[in-house]
JSON list of C-alpha atoms in Angstrom, two decimals:
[
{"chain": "A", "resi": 26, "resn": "UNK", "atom": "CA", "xyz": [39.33, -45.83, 3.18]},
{"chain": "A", "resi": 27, "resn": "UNK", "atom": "CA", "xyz": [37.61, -42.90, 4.67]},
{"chain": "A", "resi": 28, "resn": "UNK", "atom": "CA", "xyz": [33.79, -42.71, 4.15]},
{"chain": "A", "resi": 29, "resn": "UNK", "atom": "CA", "xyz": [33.95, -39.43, 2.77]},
{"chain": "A", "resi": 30, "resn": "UNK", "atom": "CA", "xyz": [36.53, -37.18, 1.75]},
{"chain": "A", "resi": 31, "resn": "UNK", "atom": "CA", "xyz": [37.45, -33.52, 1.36]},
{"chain": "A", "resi": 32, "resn": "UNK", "atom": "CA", "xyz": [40.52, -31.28, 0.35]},
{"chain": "A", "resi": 33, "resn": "UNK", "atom": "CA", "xyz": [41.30, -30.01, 3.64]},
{"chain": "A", "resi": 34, "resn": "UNK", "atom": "CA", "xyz": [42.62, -26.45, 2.13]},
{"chain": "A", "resi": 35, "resn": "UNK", "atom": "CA", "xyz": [42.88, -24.12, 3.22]},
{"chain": "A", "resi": 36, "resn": "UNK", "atom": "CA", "xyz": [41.41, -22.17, 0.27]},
{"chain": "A", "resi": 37, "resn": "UNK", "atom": "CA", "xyz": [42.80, -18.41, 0.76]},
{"chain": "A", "resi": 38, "resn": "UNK", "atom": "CA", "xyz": [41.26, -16.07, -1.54]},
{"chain": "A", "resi": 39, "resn": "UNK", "atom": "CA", "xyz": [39.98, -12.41, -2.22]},
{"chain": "A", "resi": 40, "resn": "UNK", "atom": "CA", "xyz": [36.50, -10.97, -1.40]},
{"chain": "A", "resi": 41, "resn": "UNK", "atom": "CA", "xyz": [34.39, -11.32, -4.12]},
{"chain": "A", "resi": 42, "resn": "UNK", "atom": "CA", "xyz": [36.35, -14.68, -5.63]},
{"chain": "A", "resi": 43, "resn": "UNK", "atom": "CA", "xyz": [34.55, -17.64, -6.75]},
{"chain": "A", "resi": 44, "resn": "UNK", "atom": "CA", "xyz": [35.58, -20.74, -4.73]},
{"chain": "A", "resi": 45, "resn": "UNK", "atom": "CA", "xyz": [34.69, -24.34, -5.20]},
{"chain": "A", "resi": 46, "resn": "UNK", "atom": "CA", "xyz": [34.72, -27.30, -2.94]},
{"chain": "A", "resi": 47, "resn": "UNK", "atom": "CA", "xyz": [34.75, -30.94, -3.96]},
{"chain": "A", "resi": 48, "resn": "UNK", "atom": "CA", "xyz": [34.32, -34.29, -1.81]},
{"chain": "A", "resi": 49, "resn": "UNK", "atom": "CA", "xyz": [33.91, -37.93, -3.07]},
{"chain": "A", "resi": 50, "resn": "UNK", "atom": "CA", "xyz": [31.94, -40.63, -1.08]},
{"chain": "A", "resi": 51, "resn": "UNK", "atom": "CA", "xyz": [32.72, -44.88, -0.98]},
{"chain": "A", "resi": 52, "resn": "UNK", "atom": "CA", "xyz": [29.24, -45.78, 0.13]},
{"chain": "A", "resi": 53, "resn": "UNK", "atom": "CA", "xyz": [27.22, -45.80, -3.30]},
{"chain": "A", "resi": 54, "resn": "UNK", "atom": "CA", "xyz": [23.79, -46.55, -1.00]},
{"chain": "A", "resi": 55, "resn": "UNK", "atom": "CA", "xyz": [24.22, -43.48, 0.80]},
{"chain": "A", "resi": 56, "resn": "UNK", "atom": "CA", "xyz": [20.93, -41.58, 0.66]},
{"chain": "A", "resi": 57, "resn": "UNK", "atom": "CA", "xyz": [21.08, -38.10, 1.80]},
{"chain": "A", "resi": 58, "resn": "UNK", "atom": "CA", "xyz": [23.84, -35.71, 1.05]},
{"chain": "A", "resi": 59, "resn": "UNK", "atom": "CA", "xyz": [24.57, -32.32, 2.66]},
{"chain": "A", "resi": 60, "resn": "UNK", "atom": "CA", "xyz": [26.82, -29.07, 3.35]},
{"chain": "A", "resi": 61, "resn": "UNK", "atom": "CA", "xyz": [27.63, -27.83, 7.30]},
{"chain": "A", "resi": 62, "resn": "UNK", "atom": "CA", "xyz": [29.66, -24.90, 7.99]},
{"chain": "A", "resi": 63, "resn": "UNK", "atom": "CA", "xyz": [31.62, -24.98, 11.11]},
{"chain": "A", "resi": 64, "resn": "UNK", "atom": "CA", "xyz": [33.15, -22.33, 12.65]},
{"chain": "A", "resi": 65, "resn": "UNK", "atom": "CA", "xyz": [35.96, -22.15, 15.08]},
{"chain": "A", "resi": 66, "resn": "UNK", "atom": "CA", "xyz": [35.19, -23.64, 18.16]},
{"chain": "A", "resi": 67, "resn": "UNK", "atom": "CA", "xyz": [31.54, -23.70, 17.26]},
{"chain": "A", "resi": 68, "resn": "UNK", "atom": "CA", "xyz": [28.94, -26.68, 16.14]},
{"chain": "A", "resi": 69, "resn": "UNK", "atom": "CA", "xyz": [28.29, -27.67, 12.51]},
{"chain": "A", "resi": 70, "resn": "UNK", "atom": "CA", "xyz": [25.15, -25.71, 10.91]},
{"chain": "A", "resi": 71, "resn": "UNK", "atom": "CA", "xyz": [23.74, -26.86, 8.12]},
{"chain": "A", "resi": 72, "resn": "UNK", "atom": "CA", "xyz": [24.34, -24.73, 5.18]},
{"chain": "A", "resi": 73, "resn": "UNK", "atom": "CA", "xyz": [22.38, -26.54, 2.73]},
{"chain": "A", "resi": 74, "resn": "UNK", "atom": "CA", "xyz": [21.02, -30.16, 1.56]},
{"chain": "A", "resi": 75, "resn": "UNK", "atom": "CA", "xyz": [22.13, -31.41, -1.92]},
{"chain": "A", "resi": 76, "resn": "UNK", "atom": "CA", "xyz": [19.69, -32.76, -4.20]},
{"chain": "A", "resi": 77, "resn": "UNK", "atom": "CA", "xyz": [20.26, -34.93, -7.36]},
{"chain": "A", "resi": 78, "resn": "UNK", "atom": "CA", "xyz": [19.07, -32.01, -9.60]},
{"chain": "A", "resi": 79, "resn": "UNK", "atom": "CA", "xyz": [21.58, -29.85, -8.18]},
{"chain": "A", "resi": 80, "resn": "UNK", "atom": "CA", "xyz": [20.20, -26.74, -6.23]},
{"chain": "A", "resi": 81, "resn": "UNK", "atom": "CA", "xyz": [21.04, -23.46, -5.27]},
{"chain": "A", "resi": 82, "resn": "UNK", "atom": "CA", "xyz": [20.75, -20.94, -2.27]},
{"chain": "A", "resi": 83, "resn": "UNK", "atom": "CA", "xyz": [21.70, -17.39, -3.04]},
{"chain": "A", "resi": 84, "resn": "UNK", "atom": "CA", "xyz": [25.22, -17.38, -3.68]},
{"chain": "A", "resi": 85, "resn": "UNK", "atom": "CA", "xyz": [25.81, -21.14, -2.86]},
{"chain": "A", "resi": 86, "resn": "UNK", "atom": "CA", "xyz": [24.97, -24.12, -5.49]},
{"chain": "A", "resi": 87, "resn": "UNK", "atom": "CA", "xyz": [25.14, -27.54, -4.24]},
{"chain": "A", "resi": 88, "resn": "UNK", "atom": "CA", "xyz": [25.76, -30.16, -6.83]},
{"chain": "A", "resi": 89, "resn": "UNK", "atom": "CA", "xyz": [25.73, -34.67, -6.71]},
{"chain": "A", "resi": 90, "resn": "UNK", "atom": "CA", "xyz": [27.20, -36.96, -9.00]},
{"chain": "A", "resi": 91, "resn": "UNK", "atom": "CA", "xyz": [25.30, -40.04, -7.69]},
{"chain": "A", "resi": 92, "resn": "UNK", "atom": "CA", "xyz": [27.63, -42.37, -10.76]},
{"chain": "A", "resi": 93, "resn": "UNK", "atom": "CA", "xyz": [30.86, -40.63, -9.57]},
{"chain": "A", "resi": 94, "resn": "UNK", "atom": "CA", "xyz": [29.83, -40.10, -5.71]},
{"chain": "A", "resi": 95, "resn": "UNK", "atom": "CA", "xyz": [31.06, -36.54, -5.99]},
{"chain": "A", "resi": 96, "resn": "UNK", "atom": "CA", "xyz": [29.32, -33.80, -4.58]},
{"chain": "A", "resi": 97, "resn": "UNK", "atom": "CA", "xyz": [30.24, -30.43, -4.91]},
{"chain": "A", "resi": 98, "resn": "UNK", "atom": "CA", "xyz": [29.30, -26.58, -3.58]},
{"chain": "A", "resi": 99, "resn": "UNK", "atom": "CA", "xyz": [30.22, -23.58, -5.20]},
{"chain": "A", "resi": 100, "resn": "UNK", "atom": "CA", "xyz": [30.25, -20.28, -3.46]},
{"chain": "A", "resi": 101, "resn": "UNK", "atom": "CA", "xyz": [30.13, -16.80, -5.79]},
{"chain": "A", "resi": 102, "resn": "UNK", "atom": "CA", "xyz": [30.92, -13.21, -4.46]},
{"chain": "A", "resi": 103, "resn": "UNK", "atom": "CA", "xyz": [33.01, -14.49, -1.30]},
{"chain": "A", "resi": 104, "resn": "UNK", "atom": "CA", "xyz": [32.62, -12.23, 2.03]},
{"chain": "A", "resi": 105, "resn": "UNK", "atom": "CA", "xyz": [34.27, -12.42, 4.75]},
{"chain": "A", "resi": 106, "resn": "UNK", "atom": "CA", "xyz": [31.83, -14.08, 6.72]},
{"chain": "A", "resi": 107, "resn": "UNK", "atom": "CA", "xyz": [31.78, -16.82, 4.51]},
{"chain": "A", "resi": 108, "resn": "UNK", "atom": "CA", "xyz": [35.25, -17.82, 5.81]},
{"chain": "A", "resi": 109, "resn": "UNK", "atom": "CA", "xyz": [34.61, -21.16, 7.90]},
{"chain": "A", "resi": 110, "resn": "UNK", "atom": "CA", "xyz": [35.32, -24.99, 7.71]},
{"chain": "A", "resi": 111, "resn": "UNK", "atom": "CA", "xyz": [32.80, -26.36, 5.07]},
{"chain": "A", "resi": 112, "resn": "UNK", "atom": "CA", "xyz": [31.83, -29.69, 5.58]},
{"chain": "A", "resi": 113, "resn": "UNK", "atom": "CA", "xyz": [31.01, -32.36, 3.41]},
{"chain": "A", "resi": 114, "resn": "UNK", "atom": "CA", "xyz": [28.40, -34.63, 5.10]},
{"chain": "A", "resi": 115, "resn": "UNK", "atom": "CA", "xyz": [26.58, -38.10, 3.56]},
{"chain": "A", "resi": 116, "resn": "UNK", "atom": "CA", "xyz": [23.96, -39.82, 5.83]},
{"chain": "A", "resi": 117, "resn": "UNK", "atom": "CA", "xyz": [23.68, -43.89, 4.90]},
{"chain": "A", "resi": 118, "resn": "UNK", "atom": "CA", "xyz": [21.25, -45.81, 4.58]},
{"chain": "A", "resi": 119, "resn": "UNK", "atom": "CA", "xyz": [21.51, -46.84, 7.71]},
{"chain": "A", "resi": 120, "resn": "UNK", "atom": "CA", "xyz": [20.56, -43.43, 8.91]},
{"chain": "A", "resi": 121, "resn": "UNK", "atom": "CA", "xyz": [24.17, -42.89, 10.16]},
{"chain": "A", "resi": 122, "resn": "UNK", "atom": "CA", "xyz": [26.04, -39.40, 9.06]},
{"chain": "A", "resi": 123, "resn": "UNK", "atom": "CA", "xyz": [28.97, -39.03, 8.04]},
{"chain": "A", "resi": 124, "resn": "UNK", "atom": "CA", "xyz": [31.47, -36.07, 7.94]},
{"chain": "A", "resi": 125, "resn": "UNK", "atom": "CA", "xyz": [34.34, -35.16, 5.68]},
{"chain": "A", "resi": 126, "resn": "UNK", "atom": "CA", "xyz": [37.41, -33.90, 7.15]},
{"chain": "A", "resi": 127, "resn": "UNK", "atom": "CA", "xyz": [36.24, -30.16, 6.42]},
{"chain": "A", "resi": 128, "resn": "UNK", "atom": "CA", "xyz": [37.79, -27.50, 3.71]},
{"chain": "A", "resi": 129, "resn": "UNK", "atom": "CA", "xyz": [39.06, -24.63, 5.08]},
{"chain": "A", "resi": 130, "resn": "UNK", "atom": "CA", "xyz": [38.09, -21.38, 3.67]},
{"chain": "A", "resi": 131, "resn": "UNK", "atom": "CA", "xyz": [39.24, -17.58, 4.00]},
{"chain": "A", "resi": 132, "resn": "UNK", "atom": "CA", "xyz": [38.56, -14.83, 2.48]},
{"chain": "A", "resi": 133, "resn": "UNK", "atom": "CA", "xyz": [40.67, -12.15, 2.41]},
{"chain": "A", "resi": 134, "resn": "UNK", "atom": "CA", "xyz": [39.89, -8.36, 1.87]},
{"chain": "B", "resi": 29, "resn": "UNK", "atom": "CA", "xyz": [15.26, -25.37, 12.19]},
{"chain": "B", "resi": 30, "resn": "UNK", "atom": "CA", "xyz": [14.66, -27.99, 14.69]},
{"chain": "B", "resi": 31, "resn": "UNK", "atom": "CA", "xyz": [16.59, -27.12, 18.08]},
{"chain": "B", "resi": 32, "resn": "UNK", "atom": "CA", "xyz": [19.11, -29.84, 19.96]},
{"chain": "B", "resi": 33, "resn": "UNK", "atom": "CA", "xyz": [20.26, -28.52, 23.81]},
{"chain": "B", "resi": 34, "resn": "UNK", "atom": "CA", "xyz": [23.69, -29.28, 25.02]},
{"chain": "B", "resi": 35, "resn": "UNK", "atom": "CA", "xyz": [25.14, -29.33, 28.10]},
{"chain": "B", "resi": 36, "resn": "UNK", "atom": "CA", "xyz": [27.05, -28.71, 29.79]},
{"chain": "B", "resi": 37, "resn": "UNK", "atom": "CA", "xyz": [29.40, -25.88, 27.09]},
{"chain": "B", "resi": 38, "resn": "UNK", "atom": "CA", "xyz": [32.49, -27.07, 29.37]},
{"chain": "B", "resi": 39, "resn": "UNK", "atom": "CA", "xyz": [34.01, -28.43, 31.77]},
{"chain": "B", "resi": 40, "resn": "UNK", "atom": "CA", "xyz": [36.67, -29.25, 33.60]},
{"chain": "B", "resi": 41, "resn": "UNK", "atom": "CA", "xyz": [37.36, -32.09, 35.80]},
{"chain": "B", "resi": 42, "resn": "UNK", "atom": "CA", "xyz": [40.11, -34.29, 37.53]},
{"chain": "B", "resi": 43, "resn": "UNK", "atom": "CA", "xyz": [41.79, -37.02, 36.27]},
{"chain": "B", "resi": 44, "resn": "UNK", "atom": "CA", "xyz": [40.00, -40.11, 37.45]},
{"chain": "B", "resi": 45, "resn": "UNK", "atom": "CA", "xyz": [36.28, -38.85, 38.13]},
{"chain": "B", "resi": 46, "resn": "UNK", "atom": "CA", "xyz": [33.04, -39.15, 35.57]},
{"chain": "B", "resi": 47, "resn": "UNK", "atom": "CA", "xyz": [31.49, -36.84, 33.75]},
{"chain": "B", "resi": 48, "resn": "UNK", "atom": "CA", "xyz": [28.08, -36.36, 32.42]},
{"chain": "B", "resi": 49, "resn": "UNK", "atom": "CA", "xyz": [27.02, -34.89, 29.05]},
{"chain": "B", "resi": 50, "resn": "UNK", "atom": "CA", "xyz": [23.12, -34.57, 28.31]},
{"chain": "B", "resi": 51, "resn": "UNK", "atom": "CA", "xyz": [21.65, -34.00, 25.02]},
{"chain": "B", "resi": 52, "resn": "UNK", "atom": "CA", "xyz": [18.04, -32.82, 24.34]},
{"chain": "B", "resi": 53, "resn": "UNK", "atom": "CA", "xyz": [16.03, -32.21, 21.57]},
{"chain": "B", "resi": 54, "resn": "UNK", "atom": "CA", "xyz": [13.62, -29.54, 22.18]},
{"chain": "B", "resi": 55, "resn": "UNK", "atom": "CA", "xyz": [11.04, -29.53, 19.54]},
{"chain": "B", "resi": 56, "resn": "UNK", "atom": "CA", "xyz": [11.34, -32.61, 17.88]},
{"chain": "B", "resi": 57, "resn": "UNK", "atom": "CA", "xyz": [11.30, -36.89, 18.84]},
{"chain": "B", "resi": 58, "resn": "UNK", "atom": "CA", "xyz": [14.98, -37.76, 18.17]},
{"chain": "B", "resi": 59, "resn": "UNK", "atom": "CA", "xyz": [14.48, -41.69, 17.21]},
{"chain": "B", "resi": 60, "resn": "UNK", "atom": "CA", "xyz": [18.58, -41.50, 17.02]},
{"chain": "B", "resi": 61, "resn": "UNK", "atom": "CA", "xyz": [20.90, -39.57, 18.46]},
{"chain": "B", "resi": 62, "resn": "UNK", "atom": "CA", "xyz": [24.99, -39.24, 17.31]},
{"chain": "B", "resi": 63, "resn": "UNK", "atom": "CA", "xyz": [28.01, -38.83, 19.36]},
{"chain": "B", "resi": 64, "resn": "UNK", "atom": "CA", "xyz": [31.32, -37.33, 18.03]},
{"chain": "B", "resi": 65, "resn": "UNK", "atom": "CA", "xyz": [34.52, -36.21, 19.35]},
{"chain": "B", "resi": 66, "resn": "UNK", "atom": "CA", "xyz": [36.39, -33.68, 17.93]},
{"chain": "B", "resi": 67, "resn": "UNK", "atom": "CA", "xyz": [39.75, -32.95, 18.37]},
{"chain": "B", "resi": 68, "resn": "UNK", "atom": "CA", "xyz": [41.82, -29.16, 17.68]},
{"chain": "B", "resi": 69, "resn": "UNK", "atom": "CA", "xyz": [42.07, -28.46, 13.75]},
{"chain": "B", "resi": 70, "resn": "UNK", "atom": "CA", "xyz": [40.22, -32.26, 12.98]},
{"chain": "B", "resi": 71, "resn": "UNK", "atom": "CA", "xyz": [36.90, -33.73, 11.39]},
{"chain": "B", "resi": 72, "resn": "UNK", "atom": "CA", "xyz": [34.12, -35.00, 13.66]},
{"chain": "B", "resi": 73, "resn": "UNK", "atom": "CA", "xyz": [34.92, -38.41, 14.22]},
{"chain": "B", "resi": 74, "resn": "UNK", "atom": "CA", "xyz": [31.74, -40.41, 15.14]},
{"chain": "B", "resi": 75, "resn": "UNK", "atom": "CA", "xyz": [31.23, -42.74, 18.30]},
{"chain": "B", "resi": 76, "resn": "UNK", "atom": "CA", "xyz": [28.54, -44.22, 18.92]},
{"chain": "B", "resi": 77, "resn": "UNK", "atom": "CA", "xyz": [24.82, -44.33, 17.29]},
{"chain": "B", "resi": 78, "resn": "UNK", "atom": "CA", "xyz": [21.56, -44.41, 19.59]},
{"chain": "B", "resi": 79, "resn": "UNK", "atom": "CA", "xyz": [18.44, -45.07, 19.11]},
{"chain": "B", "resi": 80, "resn": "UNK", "atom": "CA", "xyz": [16.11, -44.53, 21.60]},
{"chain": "B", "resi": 81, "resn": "UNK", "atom": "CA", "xyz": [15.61, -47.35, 23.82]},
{"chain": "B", "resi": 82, "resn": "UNK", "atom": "CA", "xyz": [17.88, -49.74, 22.61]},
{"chain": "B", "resi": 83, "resn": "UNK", "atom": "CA", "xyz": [21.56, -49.94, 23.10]},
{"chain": "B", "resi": 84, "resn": "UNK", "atom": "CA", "xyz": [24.19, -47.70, 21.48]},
{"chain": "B", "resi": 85, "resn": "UNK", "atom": "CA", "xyz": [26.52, -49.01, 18.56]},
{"chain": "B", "resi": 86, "resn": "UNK", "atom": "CA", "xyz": [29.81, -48.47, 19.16]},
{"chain": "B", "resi": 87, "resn": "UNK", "atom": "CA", "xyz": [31.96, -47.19, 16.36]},
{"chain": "B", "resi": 88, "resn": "UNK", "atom": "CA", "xyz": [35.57, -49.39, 16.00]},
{"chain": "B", "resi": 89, "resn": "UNK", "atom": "CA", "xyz": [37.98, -47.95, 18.79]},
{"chain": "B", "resi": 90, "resn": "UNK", "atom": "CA", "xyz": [35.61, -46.69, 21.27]},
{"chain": "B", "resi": 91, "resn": "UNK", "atom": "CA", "xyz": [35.03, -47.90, 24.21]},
{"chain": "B", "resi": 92, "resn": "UNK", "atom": "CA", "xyz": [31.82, -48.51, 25.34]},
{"chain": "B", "resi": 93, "resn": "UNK", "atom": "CA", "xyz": [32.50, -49.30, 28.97]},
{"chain": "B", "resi": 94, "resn": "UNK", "atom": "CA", "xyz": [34.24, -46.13, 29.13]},
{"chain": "B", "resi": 95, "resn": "UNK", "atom": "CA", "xyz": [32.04, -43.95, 27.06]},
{"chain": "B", "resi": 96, "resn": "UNK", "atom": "CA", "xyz": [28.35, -44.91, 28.22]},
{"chain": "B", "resi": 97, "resn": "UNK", "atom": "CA", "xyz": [25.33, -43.97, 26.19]},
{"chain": "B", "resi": 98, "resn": "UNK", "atom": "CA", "xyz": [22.05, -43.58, 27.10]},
{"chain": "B", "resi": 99, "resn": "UNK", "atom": "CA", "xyz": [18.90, -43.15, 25.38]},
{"chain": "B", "resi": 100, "resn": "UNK", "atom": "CA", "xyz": [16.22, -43.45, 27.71]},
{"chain": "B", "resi": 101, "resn": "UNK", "atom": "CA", "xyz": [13.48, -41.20, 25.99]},
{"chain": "B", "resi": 102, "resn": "UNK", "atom": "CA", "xyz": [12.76, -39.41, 22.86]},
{"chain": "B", "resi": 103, "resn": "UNK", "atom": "CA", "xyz": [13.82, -36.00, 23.81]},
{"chain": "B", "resi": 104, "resn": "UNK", "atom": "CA", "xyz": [17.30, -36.90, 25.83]},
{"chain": "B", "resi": 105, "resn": "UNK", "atom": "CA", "xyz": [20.45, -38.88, 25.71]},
{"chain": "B", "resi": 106, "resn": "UNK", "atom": "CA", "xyz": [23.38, -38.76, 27.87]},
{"chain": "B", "resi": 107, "resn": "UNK", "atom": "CA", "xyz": [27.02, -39.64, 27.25]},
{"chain": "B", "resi": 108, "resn": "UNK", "atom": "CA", "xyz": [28.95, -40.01, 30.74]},
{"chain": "B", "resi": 109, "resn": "UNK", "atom": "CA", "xyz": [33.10, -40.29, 30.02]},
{"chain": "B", "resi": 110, "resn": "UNK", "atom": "CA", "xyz": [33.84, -42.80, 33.00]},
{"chain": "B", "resi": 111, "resn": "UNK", "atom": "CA", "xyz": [37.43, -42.56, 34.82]},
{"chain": "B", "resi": 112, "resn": "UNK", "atom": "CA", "xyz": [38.68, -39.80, 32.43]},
{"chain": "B", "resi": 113, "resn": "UNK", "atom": "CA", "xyz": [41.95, -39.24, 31.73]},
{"chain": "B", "resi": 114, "resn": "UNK", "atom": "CA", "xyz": [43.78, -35.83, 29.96]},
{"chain": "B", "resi": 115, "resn": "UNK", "atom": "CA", "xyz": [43.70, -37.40, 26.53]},
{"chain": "B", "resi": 116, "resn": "UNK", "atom": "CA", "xyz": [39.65, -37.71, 26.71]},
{"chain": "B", "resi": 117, "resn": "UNK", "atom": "CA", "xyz": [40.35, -33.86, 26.61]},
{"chain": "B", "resi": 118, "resn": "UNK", "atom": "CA", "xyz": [38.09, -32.88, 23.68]},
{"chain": "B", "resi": 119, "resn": "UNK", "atom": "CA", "xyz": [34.99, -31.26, 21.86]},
{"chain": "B", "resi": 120, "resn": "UNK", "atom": "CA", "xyz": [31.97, -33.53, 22.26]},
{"chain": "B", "resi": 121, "resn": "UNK", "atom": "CA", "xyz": [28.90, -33.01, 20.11]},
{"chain": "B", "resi": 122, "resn": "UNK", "atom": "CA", "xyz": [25.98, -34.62, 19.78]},
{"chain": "B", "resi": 123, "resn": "UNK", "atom": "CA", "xyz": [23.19, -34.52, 16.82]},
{"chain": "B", "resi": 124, "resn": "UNK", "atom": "CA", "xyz": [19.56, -35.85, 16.84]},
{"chain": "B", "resi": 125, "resn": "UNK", "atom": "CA", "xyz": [17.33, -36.67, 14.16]},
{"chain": "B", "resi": 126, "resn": "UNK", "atom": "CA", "xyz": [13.62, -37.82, 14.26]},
{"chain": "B", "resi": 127, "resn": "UNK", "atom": "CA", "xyz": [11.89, -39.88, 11.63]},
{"chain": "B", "resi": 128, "resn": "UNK", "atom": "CA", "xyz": [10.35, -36.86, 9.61]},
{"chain": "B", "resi": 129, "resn": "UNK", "atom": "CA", "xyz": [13.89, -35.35, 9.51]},
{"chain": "B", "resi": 130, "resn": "UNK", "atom": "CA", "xyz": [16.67, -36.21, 6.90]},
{"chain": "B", "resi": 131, "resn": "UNK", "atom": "CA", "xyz": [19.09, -33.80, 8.46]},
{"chain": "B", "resi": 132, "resn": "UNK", "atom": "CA", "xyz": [20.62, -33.93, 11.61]},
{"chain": "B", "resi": 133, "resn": "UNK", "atom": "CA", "xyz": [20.87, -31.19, 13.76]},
{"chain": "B", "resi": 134, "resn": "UNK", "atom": "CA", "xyz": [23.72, -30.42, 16.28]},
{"chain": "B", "resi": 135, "resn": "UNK", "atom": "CA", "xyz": [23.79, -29.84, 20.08]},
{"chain": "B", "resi": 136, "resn": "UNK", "atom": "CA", "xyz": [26.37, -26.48, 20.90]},
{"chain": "B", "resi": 137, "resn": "UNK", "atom": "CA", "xyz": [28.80, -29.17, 22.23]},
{"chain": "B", "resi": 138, "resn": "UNK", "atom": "CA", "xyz": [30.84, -29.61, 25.41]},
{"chain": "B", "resi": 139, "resn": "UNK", "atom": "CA", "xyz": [34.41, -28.72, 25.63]},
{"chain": "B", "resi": 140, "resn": "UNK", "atom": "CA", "xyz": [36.11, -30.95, 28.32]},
{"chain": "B", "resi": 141, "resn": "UNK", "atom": "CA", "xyz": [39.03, -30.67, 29.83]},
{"chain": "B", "resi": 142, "resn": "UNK", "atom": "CA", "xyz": [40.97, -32.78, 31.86]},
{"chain": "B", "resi": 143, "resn": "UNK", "atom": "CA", "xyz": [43.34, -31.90, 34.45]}
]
């Protein structure tokens, strides 16, 4: 079983959409949870951490489920830059991080 | 953000010889450093874990006397792909993080190819 695990996509949709991206964890201890972006051919950047409250940056809200081990990031008013791999990444508690597969996103105009 | 230097970006080599990758953080101790592989249109797979001055953990299926690891000092580690063959052909990135940081922050990775 994979330590973490995303929908791989690809998500196509419209400028302006509202898109959603889930990913479930196996490692209940895991401590920190957060969201990269990758783009093609490029290194992961973080995009933002995800708290227990839930928290939001802009047009992005990050969301955990600690008794489900989902976490979750919700993007409103698409753009085309925000097309990109997004990452779903859980660090352990033995400080080790751990990446999803990546969902796929474009946005079309 | 905290800054992690890769390098080389790429490079090619023949089948057979070495090749060095270092990794530096530039503005922050990096207690542990990560190495991943990354292959077209697939996730980050994790290798090996260092911290620095100790030896790297290994993840299942990589080999350690073929991918060495060293973390010598705070600010660098080095991953050297011994004897490499085409199918080593791959992105290689590494991430650092120090003890006041819970994120880990990536190096611009090094695209090798082997011919």
């Amino acid at each position: 079983r994979k330590e973490v695990e995303q929908d791989p996509g690809p998500f196509n949709v419209p400028e302006g959409a509202t898109v959603a991206f889930n990913c479930t964890y196996s490692n209940s201890a895991s401590q920190s949870f957060f969201w990269y972006r990758q783009d093609c051919r490029k290194e992961p950047k973080l995009l933002m951490s995800v708290y227990s409250s839930g928290n939001e940056d802009g047009r992005f809200t990050a969301q955990l489920n600690r008794a489900s081990q989902y976490i979750s990031l919700l993007i409103r008013d698409s753009k085309l830059s925000d097309s990109a791999t997004y990452l779903c990444v859980v660090r352990d508690n033995f400080n080790k991080f751990y990446f999803g597969s990546g969902t796929k996103l474009n946005v079309k105009p | 953000g905290a800054v992690v230097s890769q390098h080389p970006s790429w490079v090619i080599c023949k089948s057979g010889t070495s090749v060095k990758i270092e990794c530096r953080s530039l503005d922050f101790q990096a207690t542990t450093m990560f190495w991943y592989r990354q292959f077209p249109k697939q996730s980050l797979m994790l290798m090996a874990t260092s911290n620095e001055g100790s030896k790297a953990t290994y993840e299942q299926g990589v080999e350690k006397d073929k991918f060495l690891i060293n973390h010598a000092s705070l600010t660098l580690s080095t991953l050297t792909v011994t004897s490499a063959h085409p199918e080593d052909s791959s992105f290689y990135i590494c991430s650092a993080t120090g003890t006041k940081n819970t994120e880990a922050f990536f190096g611009q990775g090094t695209r090798l190819t082997v011919v």
